Short mmCIF file of C-alpha atoms in Angstrom, two decimals:
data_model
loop_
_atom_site.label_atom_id
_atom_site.label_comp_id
_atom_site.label_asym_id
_atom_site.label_seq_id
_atom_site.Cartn_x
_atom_site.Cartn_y
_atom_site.Cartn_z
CA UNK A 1 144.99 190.18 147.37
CA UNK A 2 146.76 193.38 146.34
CA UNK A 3 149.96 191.51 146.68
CA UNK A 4 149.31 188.81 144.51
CA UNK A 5 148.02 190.82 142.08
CA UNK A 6 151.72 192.07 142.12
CA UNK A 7 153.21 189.01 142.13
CA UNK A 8 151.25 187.80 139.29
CA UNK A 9 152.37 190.76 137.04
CA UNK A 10 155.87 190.35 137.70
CA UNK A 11 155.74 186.84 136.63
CA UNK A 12 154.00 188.08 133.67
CA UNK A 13 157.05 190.16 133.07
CA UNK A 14 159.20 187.78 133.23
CA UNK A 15 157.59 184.93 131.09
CA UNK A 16 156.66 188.05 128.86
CA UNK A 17 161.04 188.26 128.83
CA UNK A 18 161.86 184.99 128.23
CA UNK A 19 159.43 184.51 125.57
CA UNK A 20 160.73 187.30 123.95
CA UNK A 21 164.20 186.09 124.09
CA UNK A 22 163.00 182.87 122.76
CA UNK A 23 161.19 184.84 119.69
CA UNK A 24 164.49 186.24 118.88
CA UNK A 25 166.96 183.31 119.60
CA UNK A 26 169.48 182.85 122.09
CA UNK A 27 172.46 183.42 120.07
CA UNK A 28 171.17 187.10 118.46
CA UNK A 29 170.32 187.66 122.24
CA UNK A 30 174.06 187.17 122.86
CA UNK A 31 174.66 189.05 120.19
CA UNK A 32 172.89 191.91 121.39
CA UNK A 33 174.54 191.74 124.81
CA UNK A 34 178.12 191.58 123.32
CA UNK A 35 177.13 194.41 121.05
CA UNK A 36 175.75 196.54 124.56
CA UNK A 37 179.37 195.66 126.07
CA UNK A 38 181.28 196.46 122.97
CA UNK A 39 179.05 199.91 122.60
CA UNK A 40 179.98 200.89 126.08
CA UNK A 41 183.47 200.31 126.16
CA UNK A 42 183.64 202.17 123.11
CA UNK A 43 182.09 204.95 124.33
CA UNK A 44 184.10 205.29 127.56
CA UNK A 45 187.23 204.50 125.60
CA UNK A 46 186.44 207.66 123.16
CA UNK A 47 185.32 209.30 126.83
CA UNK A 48 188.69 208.48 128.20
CA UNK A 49 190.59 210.11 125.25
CA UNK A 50 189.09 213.08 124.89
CA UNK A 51 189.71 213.41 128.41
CA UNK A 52 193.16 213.78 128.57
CA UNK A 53 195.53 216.53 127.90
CA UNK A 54 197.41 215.49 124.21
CA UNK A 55 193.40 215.85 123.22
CA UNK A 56 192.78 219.68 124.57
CA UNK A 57 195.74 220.80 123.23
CA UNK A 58 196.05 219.10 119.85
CA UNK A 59 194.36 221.86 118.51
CA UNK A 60 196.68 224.83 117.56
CA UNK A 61 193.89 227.16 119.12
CA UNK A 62 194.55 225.86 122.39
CA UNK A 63 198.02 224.96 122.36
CA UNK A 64 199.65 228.53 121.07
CA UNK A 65 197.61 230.53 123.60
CA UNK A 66 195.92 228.57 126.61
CA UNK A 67 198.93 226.06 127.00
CA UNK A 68 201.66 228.08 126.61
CA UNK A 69 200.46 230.43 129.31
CA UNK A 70 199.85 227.19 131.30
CA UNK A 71 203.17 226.20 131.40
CA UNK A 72 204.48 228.87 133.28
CA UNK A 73 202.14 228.77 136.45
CA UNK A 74 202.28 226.20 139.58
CA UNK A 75 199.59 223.72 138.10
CA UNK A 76 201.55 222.54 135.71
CA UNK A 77 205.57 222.34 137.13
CA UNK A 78 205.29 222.60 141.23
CA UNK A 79 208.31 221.40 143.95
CA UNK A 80 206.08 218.37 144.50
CA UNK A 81 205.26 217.27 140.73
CA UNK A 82 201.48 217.09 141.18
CA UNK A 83 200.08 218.55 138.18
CA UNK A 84 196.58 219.76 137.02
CA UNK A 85 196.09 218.76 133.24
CA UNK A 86 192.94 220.49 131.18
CA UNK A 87 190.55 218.25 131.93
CA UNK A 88 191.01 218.44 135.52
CA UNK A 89 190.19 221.86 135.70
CA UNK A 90 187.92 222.13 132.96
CA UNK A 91 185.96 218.67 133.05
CA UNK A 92 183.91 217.77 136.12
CA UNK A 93 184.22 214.16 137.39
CA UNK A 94 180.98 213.10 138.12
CA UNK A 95 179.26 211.11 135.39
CA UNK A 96 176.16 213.44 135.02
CA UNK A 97 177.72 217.00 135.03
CA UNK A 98 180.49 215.04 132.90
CA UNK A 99 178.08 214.20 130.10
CA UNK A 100 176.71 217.56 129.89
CA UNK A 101 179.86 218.95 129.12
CA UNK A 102 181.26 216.51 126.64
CA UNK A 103 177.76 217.66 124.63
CA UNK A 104 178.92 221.42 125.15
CA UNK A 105 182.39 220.42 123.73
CA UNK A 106 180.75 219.05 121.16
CA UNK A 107 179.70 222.33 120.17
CA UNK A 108 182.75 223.88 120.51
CA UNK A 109 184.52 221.32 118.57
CA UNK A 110 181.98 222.73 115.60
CA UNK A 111 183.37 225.98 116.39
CA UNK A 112 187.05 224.92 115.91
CA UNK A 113 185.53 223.41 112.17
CA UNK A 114 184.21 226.83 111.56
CA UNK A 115 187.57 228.42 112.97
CA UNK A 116 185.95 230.88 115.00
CA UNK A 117 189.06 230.90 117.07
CA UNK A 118 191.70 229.94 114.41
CA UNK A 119 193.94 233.33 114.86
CA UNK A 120 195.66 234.63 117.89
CA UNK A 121 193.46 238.00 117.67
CA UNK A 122 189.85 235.69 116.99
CA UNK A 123 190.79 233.78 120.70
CA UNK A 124 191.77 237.42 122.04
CA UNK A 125 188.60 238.74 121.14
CA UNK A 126 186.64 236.03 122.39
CA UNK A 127 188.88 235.57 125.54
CA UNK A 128 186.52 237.68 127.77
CA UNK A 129 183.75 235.87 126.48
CA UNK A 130 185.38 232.16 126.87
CA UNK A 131 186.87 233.30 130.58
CA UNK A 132 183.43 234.61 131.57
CA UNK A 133 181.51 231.15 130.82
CA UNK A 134 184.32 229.53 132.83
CA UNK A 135 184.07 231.69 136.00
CA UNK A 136 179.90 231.41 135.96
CA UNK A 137 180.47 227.60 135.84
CA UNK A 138 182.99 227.19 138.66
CA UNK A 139 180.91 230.08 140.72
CA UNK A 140 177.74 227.71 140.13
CA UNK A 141 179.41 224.75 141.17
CA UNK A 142 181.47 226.42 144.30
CA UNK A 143 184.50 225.86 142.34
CA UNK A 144 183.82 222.02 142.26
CA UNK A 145 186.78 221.36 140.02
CA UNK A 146 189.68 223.10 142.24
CA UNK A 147 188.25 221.02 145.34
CA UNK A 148 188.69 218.01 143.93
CA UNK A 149 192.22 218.91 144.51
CA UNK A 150 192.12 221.36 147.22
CA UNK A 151 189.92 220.62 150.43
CA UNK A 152 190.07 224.27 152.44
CA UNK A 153 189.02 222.11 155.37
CA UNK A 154 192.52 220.49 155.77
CA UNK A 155 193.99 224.04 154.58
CA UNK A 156 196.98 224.23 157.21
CA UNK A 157 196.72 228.17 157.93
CA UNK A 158 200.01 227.94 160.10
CA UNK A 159 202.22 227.38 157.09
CA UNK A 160 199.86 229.61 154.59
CA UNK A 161 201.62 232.56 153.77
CA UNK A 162 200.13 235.40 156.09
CA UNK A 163 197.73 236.80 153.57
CA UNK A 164 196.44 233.54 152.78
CA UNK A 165 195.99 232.66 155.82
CA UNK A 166 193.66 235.69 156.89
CA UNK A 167 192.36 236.26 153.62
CA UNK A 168 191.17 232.35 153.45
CA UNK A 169 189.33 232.39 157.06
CA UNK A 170 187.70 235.41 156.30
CA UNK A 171 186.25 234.34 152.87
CA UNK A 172 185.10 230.83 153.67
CA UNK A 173 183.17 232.23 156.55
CA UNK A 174 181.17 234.87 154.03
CA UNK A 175 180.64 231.52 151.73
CA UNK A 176 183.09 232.96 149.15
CA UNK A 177 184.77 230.07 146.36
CA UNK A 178 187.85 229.59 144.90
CA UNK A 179 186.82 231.40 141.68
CA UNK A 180 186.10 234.37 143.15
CA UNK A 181 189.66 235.15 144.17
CA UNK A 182 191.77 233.23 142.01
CA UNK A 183 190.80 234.25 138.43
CA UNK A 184 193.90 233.92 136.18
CA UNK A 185 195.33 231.20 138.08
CA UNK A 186 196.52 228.97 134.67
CA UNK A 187 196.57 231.05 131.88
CA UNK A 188 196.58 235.10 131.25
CA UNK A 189 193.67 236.75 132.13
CA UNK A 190 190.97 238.71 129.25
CA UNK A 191 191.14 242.37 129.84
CA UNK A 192 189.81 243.50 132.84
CA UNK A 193 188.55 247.14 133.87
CA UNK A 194 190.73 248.46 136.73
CA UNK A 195 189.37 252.08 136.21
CA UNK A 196 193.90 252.30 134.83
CA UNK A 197 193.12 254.81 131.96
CA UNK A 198 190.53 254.25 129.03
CA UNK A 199 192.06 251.24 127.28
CA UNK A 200 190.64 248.28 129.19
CA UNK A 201 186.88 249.92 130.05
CA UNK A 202 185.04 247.25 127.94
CA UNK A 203 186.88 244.83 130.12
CA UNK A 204 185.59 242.46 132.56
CA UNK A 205 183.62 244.77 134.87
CA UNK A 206 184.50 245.07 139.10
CA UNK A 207 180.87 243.33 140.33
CA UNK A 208 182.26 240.23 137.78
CA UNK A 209 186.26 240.41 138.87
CA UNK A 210 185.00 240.73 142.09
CA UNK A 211 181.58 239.47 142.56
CA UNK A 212 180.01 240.51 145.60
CA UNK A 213 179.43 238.31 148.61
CA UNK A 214 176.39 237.38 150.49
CA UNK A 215 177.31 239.88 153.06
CA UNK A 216 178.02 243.26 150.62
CA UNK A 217 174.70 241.97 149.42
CA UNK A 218 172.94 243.05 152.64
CA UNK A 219 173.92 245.94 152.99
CA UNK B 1 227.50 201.98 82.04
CA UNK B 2 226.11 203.49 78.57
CA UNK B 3 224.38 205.66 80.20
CA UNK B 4 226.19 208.07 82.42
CA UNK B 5 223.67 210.40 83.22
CA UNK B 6 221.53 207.80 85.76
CA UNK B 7 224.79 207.79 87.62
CA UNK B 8 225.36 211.28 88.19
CA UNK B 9 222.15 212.00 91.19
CA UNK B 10 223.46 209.20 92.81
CA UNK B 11 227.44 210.40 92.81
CA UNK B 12 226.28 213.64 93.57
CA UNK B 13 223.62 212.56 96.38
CA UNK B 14 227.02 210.92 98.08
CA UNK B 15 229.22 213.84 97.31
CA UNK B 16 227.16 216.11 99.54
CA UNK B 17 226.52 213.63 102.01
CA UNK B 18 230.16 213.32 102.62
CA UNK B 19 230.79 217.32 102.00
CA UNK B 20 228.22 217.65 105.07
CA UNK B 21 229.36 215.14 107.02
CA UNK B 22 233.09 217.01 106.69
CA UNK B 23 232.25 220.18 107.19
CA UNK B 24 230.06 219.80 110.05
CA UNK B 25 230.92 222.19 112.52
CA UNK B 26 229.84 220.35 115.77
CA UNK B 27 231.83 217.10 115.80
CA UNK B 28 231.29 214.42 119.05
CA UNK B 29 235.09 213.90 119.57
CA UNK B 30 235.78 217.97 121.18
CA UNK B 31 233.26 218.48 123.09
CA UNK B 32 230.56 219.55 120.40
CA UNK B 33 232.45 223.40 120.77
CA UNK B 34 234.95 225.11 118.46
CA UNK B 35 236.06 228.55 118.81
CA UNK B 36 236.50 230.94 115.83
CA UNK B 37 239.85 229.82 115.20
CA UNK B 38 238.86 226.05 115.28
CA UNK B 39 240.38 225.22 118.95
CA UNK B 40 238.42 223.14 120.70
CA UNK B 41 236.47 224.44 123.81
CA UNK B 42 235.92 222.27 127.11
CA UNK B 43 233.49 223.88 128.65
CA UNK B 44 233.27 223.03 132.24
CA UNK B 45 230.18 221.71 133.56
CA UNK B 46 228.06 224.14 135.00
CA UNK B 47 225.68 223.60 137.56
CA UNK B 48 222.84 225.14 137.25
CA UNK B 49 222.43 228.27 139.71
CA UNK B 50 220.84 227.65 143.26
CA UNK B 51 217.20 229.00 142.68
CA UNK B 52 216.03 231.61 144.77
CA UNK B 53 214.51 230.76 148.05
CA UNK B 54 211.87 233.40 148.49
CA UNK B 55 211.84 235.14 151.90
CA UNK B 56 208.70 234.37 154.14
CA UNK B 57 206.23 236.69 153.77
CA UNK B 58 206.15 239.16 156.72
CA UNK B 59 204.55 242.88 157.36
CA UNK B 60 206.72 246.28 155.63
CA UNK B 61 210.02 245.63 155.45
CA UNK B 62 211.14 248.76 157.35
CA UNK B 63 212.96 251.50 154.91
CA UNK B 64 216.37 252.69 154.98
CA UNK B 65 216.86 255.99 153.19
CA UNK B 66 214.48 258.55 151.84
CA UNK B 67 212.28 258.19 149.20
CA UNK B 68 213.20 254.25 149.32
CA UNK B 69 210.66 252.67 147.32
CA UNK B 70 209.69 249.86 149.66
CA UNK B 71 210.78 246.52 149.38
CA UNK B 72 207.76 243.53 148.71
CA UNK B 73 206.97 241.90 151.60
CA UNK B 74 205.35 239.04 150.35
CA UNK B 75 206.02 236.24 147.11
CA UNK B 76 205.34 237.48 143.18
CA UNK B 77 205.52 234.15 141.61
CA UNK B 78 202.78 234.61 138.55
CA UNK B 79 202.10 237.85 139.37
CA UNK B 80 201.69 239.01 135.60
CA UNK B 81 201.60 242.84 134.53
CA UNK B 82 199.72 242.93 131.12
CA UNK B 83 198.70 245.68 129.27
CA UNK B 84 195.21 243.75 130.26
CA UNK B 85 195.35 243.20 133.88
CA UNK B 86 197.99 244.68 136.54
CA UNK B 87 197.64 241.81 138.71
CA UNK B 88 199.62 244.63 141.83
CA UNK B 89 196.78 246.81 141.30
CA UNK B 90 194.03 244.28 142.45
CA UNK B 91 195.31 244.73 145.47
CA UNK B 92 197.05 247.93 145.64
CA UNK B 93 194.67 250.26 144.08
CA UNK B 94 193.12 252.41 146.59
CA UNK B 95 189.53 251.06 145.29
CA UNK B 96 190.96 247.26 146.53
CA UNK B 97 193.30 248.14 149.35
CA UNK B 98 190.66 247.76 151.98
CA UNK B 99 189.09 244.65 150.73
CA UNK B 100 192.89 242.79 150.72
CA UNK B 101 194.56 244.68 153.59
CA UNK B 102 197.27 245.88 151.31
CA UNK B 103 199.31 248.99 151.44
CA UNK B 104 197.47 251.64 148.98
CA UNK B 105 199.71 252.98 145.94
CA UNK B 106 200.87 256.38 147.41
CA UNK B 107 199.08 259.19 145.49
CA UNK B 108 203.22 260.23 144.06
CA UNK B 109 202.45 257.29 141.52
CA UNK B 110 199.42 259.06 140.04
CA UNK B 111 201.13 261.86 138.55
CA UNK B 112 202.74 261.72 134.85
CA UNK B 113 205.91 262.89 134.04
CA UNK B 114 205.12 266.01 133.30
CA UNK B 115 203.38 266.64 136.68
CA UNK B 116 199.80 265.81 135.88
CA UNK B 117 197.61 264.45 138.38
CA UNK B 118 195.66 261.12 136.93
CA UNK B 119 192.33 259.45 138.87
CA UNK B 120 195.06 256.61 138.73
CA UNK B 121 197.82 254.69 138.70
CA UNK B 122 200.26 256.86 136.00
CA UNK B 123 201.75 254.82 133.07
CA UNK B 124 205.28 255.80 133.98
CA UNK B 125 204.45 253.81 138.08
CA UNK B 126 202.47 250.65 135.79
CA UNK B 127 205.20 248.21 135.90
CA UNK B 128 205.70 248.16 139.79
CA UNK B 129 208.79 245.90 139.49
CA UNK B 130 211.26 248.78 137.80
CA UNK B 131 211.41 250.37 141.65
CA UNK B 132 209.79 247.51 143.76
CA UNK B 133 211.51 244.34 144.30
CA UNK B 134 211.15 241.07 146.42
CA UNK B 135 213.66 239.73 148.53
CA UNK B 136 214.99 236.35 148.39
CA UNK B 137 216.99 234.86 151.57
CA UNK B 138 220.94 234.77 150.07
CA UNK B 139 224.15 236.14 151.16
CA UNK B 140 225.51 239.69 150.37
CA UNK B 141 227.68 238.81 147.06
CA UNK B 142 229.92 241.90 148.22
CA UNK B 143 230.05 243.49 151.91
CA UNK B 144 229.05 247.00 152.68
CA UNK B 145 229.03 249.48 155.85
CA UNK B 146 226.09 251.18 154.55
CA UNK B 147 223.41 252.55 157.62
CA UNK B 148 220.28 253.99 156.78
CA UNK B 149 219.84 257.75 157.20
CA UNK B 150 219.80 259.57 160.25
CA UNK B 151 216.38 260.36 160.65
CA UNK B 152 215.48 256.51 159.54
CA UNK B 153 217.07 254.65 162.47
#
C-alpha cells in the first residue's frame, strides 16, 4: 500500500514535469538547457582563469612583492622543473573548499579597488596580518595544499638530508603539518619576534612561529 | 612643391632615422662589442661556471685552528637573514636549539663590540655568513701544506 502510494507520487512528478515542459514549449525548454550549459561553462571558464598564475600576479601588489620573492626559492625554478604556481599553494582543489575561497578573493579583489595594499609599505604593514590568515588556513586543513604535492608517506628518509630525516619522523608522529615548520617557504617572511633586540617585538609571536604540539600541550 | 614647410618633418624624420641607424654603437657584423678606440672585440664564448654541488650534510665539520669559526655542516639554500627574521637563529638560538638539535650560538656572539653582554644574539654576530660558511665539494684552486694546530690534531 505504502509503496504504491510512492509510486503514484512519482508519476505525479513526472506528468507534473512534462506538463510543465509542455506549458512552456519545447524549444524555450531547449533554450533553457543550452542557456544552463552555456552558464556553466562560463563560469568554470572565468574559474579556470582566475586560477592561474598571469591572474595572481597581474596585479602590481602581488607581482613587486609576493612574486619577486617567489622567484628565488625551489617552488618556482628546481633541478627537476616541477613548479608550484599561486594557485597551487594558495587555492584548494576540491570544488567545495574551492568555492569558498574564490568568494574570499572576491573580497580581496575589493580591497585591491580600495588599494589597501597599493604601496610597498601598505603590503608590509599588512604582511603579518596576510601571512597569519595563511598559516591558520593551512594549520586547519593539515597543510592540504603542500600534500597535494608532497605525500610524507612516500618521503624517502634515506636520501633526506639528516635533519630532515629525523626532524620529519619525529614530527609526523606528534601529528605536526607542514605549516608548522616551513613558514617562509615562497616568499619573505612578516617580522617575527626572536626575543633579537626590541625592533621585531610586535612580530609574529613564538606560540604562532612555533605553535605548540599536541604533546607540549600535555604537559 | 609650393609649400616647403610640409616637407621638412618628413626630411627630418629620415635624417635622424639614418643619423641613428649610423651612429649606432652595437652593429651585428663585430660581434655586437667595440672597445673605446672602436676595435672590435670577439669575446670568446663563455660557459657558464659549473654550479656548486653542495656537500652532503653531515655532523661538525671538525676545526682546524683556534678560534675557527666552524664551518656549516648542512645546505643554506633560502636561508634569508632579514632585518625581520634570522632564519639561523630559529634554530640556533639557545631558546630553539633543543627543539631542532642544533648547535647553540656560543655565548662570545652575545657581546657588542664594546664588550657588553646582550640577552642575545649581538648585532655585530647577526649576519652569520661574514665568519660561517658552507662547503661545496670542488677542488683546491691552489695547493697548500697547511695542518691544523698542535693541540687540534
Amino acid at each position: 500500500m505504502e509503496n504504491d502510494n510512492k509510486n503514484a507520487g512519482k508519476r505525479g512528478l513526472t506528468a507534473r514535469a512534462w506538463a510543465w515542459l509542455k506549458g512552456i514549449g519545447i524549444v524555450s525548454a531547449l533554450g533553457l538547457f543550452a542557456a544552463g550549459v552555456i552558464f556553466w561553462g562560463g563560469f568554470n571558464t572565468v574559474l579556470e582563469l582566475t586560477n592561474r598564475e598571469a591572474f595572481c600576479i597581474s596585479c602590481h601588489e602581488m607581482k613587486d612583492n609576493v612574486y619577486m620573492e617567489y622567484q628565488n626559492t625551489i617552488h618556482y625554478s628546481n633541478r627537476s622543473g616541477v613548479r608550484a604556481t599561486c594557485p597551487d599553494c594558495h587555492v584548494p582543489k576540491e570544488w567545495v573548499p574551492k568555492m569558498i575561497r574564490k568568494i574570499q578573493a572576491s573580497n580581496e579583489v575589493l580591497h585591491k579597488i580600495l588599494g589597501s595594499i597599493d604601496t610597498p609599505e601598505k603590503f608590509n604593514a599588512k604582511r603579518l596580518t596576510l601571512a597569519e590568515h595563511e598559516w591558520e588556513r593551512m594549520k586547519r586543513t593539515d597543510s592540504r595544499e603542500c600534500r597535494n604535492c608532497h605525500n610524507f608517506e612516500y618521503f624517502d628518509y634515506g636520501i633526506q638530508g639528516r635533519r630532515a630525516s629525523a626532524t620529519h619522523q619525529a614530527a609526523f608522529d606528534k601529528g605536526q603539518t607542514c605549516i608548522d615548520c616551513h613558514k617562509g617557504i615562497a616568499h619573505k617572511l612578516p617580522e617575527v619576534n626572536q626575543s633579537i633586540g626590541a625592533i621585531n617585538e610586535e612580530g609574529a609571536p613564538p606560540q604562532i612561529f612555533h605553535p605548540p604540539t599536541a604533546a607540549d600541550k600535555k604537559d | 612643391m609650393k609649400n616647403p614647410s610640409r616637407l621638412f618633418p618628413a626630411a627630418l624624420g629620415a635624417a635622424l632615422t639614418v643619423l641613428c641607424l649610423l651612429a649606432s654603437p652595437v652593429r651585428a657584423a663585430d660581434g655586437g662589442l667595440q672597445s673605446l678606440r672602436g676595435a672590435a672585440i670577439q669575446a670568446p664564448e663563455t660557459e657558464a661556471a659549473d654550479p656548486f654541488k653542495n656537500m652532503k650534510d653531515s655532523t661538525p665539520i671538525e676545526r682546524n685552528y683556534v678560534q675557527q669559526p666552524p664551518l656549516i655542516p648542512h645546505k643554506v639554500d633560502g636561508y634569508t637573514v632579514t632585518m625581520k627574521y634570522n632564519k639561523c637563529m630559529d634554530c640556533h638560538a639557545w631558546n630553539r636549539y633543543k627543539e631542532t638539535g642544533a648547535t647553540k650560538v656560543s655565548l662570545t656572539h652575545f657581546k657588542t663590540r664594546d664588550g657588553q653582554e646582550l640577552s642575545n644574539i649581538s648585532p655585530r654576530r647577526y649576519f652569520c655568513q661574514q665568519c660561517h660558511v658552507p662547503q661545496v665539494d670542488a677542488k683546491p684552486l691552489v695547493g697548500n701544506q697547511f695542518k691544523p694546530a698542535q693541540g687540534m690534531r
